[in-house]
Coordinates of C-alpha atoms in Angstrom, one line a residue:
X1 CA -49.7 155.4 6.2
X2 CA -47.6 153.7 8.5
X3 CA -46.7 149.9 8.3
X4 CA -45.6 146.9 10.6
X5 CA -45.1 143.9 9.1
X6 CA -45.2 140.4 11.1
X7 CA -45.2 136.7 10.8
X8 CA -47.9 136.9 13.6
X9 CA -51.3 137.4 12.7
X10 CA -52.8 137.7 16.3
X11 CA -51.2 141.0 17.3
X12 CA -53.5 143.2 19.3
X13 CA -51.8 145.7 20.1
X14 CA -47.8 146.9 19.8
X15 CA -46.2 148.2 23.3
X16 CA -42.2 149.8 22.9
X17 CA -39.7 147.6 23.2
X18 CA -36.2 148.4 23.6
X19 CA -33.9 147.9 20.2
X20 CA -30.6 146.6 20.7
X21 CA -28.8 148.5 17.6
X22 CA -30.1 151.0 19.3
X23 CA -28.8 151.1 23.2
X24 CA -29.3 154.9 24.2
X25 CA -32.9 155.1 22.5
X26 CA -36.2 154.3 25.3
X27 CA -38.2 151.8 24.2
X28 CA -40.2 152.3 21.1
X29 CA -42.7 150.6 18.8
X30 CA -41.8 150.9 15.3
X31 CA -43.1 151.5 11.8
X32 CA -42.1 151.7 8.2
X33 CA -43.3 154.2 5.7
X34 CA -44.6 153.3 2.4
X35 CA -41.5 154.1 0.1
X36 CA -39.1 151.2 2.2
X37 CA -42.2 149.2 3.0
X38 CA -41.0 146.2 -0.1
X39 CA -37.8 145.8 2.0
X40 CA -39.6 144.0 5.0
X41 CA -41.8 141.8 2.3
X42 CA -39.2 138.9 3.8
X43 CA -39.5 136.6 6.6
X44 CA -38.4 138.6 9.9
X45 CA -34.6 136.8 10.0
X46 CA -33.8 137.1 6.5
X47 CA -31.2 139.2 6.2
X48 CA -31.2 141.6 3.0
X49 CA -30.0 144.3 1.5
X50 CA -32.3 146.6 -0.3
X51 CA -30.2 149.4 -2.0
X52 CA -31.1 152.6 -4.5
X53 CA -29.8 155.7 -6.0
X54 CA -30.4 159.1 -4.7
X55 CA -29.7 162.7 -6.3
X56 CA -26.1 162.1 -5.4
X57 CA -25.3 159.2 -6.9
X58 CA -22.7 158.7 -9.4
X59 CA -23.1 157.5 -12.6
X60 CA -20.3 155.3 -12.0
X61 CA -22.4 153.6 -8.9
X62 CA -24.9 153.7 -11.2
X63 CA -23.9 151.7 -13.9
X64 CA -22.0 149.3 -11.3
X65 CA -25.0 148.3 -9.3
X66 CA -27.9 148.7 -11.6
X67 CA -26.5 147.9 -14.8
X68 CA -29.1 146.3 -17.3
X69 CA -32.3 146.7 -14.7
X70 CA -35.0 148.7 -15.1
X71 CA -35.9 148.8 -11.1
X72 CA -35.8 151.8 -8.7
X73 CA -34.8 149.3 -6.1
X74 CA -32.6 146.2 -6.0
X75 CA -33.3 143.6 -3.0
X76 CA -30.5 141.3 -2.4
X77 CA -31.1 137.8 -0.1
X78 CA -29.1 134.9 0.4
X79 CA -30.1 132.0 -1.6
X80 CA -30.5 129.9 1.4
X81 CA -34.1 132.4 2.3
X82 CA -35.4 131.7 -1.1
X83 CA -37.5 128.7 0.0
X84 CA -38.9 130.2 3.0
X85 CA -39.5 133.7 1.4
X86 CA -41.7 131.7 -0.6
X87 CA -43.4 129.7 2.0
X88 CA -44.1 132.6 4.8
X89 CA -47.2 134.0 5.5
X90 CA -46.4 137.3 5.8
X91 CA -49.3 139.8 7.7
X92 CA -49.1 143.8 7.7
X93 CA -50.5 145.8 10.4
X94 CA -51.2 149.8 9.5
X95 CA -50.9 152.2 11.9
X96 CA -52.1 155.9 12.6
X97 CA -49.3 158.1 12.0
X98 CA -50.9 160.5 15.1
X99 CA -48.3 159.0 18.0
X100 CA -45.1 158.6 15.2
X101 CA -42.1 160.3 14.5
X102 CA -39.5 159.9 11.8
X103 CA -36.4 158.4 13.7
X104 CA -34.4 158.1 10.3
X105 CA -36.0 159.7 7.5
X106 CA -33.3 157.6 4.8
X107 CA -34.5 154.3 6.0
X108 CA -38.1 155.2 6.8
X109 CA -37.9 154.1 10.2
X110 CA -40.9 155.9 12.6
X111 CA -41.1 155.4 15.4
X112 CA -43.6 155.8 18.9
X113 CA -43.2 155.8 22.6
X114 CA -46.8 155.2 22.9
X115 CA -48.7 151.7 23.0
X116 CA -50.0 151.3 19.3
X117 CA -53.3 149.7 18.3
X118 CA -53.2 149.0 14.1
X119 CA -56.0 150.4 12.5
X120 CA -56.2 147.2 10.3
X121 CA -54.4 143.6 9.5
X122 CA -53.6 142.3 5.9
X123 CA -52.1 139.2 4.8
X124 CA -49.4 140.2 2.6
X125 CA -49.7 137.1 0.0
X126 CA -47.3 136.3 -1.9
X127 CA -44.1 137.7 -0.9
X128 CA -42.1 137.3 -4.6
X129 CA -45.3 138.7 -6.5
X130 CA -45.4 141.6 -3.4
X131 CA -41.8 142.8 -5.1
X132 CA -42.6 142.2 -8.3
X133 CA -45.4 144.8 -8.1
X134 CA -43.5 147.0 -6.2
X135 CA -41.1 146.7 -9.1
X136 CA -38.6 145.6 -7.3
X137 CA -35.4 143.3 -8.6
X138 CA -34.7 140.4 -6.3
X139 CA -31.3 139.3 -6.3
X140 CA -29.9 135.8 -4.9
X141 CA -26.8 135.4 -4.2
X142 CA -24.6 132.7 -1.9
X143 CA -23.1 135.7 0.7
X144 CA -24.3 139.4 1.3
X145 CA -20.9 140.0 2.6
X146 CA -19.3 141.2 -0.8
X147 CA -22.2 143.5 -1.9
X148 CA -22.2 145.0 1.7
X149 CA -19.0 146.0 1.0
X150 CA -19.2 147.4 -1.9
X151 CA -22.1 149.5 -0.7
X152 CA -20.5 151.4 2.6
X153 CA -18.1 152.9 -0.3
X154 CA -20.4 153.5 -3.0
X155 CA -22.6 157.1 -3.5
X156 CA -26.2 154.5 -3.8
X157 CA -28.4 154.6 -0.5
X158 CA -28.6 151.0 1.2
X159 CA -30.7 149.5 3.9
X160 CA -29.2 146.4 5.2
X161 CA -31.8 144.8 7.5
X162 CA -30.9 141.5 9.9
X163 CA -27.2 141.1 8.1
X164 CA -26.5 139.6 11.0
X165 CA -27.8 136.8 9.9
X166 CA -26.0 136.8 6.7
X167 CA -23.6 133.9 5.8
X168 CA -20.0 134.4 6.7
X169 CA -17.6 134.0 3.6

């Protein structure tokens, strides 16, 4: 299954659009796959950083990023979202995976050149109790700048999603 998630609860249907971190790509419509799915349970701006090890991590990364947690992912936010993470209704479109291809198979972006009609609409509810049953650890913090970082040089796999919006130190 195939996910888009949206602020907008009255989307019909999803036509391609051109990505701007993305200049040489044709406009596309694009998905999410289940695995990175908890790192768009955030309000479309809020910039994050959702981070995890992989077969090649070190232990050293390990014990430096996920010391004393239990989680399989770690989702860090500014604290400045915290109020309207928890105020924004949150919807979640699923798609058919029949017009999709995997763009970038570490971040679980797919992707179609095709006009996409969901399948179904959810409300995602509440978007702190989404990650806690995704068992994700939510971390708040004044600036993403430092932990971003830290992560281009570490062994852990990283998504870092709207950083653009991040504070500047």
């Amino acid at each position: 299954m195939l996910f888009h998630f949206s602020e907008d609860p009255t989307i019909q249907s999803f036509i391609p659009r051109h990505h701007p971190a993305y200049p040489d790509k044709p406009s596309m419509v694009w998905a999410i796959d289940e695995e990175r799915a908890p790192l768009y349970f955030f309000p479309r701006d809020c910039p994050r950083i959702g981070y995890w090890a992989i077969e090649t991590t070190t232990t050293e990364d390990q014990l430096t990023f996920f010391s004393h947690s239990t989680a399989k992912k770690i989702v860090a936010i500014e604290g400045k979202w915290l109020e309207k993470i928890m105020t924004t209704k949150l919807y979640v479109y699923h798609f058919p995976e029949s017009s999709f291809y995997c763009l970038d198979r570490g971040a679980g972006y797919y992707v179609s050149h095709e006009e996409v009609q969901p399948i179904d609409r959810k409300p995602v509810g509440s978007l702190l109790q989404r990650l806690v049953e995704a068992d994700v650890e939510l971390r708040i913090t004044p600036s993403l700048v430092p932990l971003k970082n830290a992560l281009i040089h570490s062994s852990l796999h990283f998504s870092m999603v709207r950083i653009r919006n991040a504070q500047l130190l």
